[in-house]
PDB file of C-alpha atoms in Angstrom:
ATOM      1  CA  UNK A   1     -20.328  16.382  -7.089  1.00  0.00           C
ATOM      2  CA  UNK A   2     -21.099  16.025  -3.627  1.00  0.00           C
ATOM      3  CA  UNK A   3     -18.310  14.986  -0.622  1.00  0.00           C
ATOM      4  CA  UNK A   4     -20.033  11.568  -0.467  1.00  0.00           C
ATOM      5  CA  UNK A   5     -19.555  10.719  -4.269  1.00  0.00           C
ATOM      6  CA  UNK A   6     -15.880  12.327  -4.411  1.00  0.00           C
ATOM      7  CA  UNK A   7     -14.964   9.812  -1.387  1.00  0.00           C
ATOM      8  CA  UNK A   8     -16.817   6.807  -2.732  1.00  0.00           C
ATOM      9  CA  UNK A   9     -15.192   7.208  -5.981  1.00  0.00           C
ATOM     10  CA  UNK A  10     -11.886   7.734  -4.872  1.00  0.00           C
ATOM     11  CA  UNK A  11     -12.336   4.377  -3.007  1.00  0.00           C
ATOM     12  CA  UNK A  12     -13.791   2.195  -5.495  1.00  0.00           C
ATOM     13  CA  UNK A  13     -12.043   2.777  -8.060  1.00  0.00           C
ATOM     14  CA  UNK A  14      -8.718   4.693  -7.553  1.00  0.00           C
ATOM     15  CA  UNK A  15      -7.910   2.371  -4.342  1.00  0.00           C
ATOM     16  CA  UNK A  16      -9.393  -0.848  -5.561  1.00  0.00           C
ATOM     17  CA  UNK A  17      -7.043  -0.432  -8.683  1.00  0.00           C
ATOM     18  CA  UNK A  18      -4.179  -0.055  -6.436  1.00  0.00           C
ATOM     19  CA  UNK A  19      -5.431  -2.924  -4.593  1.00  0.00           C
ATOM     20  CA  UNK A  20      -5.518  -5.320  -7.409  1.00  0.00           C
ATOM     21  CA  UNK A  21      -1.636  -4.704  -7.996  1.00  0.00           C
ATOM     22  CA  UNK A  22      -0.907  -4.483  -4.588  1.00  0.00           C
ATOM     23  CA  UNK A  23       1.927  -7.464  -4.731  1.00  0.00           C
ATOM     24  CA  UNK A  24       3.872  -6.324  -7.360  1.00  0.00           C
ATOM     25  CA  UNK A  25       4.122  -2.427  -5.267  1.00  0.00           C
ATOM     26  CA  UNK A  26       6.651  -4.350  -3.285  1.00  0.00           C
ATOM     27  CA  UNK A  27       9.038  -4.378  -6.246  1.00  0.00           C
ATOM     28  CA  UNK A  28       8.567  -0.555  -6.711  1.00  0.00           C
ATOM     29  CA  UNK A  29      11.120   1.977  -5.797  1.00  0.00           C
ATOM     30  CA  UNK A  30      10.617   4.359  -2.743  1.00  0.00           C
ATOM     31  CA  UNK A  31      10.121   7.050  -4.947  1.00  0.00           C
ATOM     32  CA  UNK A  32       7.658   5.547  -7.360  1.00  0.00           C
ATOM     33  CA  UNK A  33       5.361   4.740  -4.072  1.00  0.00           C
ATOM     34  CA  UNK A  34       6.115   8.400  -2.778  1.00  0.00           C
ATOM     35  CA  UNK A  35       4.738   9.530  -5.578  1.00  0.00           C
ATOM     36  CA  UNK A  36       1.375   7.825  -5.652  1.00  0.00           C
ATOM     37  CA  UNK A  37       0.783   8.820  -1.899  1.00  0.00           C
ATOM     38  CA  UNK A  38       1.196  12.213  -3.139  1.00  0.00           C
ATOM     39  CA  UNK A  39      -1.182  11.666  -5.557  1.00  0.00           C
ATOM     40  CA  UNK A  40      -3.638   9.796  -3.181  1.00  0.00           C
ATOM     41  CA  UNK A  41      -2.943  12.842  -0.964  1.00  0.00           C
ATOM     42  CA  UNK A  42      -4.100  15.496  -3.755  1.00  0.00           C
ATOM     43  CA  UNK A  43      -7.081  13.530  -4.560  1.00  0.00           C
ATOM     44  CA  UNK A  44      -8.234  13.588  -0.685  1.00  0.00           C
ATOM     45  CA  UNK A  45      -7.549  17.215  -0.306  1.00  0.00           C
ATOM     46  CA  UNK A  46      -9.694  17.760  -3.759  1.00  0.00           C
ATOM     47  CA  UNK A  47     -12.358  15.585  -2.379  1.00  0.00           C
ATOM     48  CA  UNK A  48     -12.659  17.558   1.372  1.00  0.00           C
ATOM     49  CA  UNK A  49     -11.814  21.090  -0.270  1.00  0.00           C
ATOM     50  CA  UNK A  50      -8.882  21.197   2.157  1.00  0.00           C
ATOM     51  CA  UNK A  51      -6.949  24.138   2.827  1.00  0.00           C
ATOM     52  CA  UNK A  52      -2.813  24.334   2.306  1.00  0.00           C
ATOM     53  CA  UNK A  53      -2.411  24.175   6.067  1.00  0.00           C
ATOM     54  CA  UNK A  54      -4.119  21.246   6.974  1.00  0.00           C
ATOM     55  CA  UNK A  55      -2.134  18.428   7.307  1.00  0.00           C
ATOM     56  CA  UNK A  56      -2.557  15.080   5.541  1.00  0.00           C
ATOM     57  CA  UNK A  57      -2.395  13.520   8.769  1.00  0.00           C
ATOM     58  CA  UNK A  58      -5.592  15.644  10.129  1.00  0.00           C
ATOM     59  CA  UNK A  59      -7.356  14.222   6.657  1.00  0.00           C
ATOM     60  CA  UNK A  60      -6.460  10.962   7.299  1.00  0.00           C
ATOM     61  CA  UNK A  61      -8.218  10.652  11.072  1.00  0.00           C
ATOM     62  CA  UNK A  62     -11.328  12.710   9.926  1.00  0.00           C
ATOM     63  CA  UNK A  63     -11.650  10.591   7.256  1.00  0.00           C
ATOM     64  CA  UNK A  64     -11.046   7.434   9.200  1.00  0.00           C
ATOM     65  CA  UNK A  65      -8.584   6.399   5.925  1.00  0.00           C
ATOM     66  CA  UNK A  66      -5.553   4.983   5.937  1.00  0.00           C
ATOM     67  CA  UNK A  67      -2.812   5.836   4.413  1.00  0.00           C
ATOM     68  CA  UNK A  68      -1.499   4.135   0.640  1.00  0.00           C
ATOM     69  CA  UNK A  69       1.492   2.612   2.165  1.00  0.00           C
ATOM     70  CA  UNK A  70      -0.472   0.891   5.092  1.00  0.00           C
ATOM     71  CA  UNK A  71      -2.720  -0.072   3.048  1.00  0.00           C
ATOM     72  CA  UNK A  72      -0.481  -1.677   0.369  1.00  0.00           C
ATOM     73  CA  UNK A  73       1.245  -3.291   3.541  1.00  0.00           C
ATOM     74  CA  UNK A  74      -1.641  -4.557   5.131  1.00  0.00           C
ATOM     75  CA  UNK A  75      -2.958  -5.886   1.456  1.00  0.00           C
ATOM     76  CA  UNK A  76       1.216  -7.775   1.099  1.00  0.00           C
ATOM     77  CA  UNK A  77       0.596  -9.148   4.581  1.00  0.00           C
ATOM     78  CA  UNK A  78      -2.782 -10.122   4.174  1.00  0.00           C
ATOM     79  CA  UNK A  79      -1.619 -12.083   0.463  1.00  0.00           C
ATOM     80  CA  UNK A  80       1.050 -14.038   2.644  1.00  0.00           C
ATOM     81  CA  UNK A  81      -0.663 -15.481   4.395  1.00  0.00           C
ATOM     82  CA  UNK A  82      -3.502 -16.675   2.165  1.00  0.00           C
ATOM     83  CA  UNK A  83       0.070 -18.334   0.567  1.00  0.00           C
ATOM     84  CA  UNK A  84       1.040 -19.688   3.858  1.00  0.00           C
ATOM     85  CA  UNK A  85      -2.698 -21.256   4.445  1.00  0.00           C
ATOM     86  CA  UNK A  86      -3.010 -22.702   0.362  1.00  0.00           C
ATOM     87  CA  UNK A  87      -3.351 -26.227  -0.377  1.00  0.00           C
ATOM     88  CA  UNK A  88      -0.683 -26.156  -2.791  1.00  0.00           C
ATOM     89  CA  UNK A  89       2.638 -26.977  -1.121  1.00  0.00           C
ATOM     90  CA  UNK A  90       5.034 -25.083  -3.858  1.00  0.00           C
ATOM     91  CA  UNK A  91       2.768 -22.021  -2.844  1.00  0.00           C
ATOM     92  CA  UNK A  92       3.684 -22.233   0.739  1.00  0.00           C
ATOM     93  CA  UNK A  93       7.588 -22.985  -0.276  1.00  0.00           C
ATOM     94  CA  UNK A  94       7.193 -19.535  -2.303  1.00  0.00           C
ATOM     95  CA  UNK A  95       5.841 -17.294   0.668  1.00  0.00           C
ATOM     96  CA  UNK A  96       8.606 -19.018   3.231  1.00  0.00           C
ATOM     97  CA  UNK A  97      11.053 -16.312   2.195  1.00  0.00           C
ATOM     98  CA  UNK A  98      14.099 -14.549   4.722  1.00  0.00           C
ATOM     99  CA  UNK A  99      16.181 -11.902   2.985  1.00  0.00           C
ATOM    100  CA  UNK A 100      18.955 -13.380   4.591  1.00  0.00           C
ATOM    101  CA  UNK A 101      18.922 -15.632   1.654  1.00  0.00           C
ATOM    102  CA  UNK A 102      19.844 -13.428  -0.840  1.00  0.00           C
ATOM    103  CA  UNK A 103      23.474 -12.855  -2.401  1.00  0.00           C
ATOM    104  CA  UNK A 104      25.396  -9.886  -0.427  1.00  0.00           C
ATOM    105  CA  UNK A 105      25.230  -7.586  -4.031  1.00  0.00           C
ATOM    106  CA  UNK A 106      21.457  -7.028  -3.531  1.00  0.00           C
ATOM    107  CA  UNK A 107      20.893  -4.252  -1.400  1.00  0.00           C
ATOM    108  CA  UNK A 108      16.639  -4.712  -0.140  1.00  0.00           C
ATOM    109  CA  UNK A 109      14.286  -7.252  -0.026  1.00  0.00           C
ATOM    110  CA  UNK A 110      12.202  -8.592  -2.258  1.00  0.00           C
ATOM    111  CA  UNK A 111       9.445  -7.609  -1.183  1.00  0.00           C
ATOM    112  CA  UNK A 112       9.955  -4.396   0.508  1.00  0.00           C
ATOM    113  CA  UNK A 113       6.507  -3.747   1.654  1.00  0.00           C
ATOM    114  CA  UNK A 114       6.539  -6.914   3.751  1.00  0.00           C
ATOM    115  CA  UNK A 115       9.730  -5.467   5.781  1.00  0.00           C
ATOM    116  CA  UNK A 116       7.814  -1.488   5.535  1.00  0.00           C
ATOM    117  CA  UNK A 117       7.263  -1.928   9.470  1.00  0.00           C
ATOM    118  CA  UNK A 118      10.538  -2.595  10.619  1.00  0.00           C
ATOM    119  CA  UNK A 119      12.727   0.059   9.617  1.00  0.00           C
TER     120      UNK A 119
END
């Protein structure tokens, strides 16, 4: 299979599956999404026939991609605020969310892709 093909199959379907979920990886544990940019990063070097010493972050630029947890922030971002824009008034009510409202025993956010930027 040729570089092309490996690359356009790697982003329609691997990424746009990710994609479709991409809400609900806010809920996920740090771990859980550390392990699926591993995996994204396996499938890249697969695809380019990368060597052990070149760096993920070398793929990334060559490849003009970004990386899964951008990506899956950029996607949370871009979902808020289509929410914040809907007709539906309970919709916006849902996406006007602080973490300051939650009780003191819950440690992170609730969405915790929406907050990725700040720490």
């Amino acid at each position: 299979m040729s570089f092309r093909n490996k690359l356009l199959l790697i982003k329609t379907i691997i990424r746009q599956t990710l994609a479709y979920a991409s809400t609900l990886w806010g809920y996920a544990a740090e771990c859980h999404l550390n392990r699926l940019q591993a995996t994204e990063n396996k499938l890249l070097r697969m695809a380019i026939d990368a060597a052990w010493f070149v760096r993920n972050s070398q793929i990334y630029r060559g490849l003009e991609w970004e990386p899964l947890r951008e990506f899956l922030t950029r996607k949370a971002a871009e979902d808020c605020e289509k929410g914040r824009r809907h007709s539906n008034e309970k919709l916006r009510n849902l996406v006007n969310y602080t973490p300051e409202d939650l009780a003191p025993r819950k440690k992170r956010p609730r969405h915790q892709l929406a907050h990725y930027g700040n720490r």
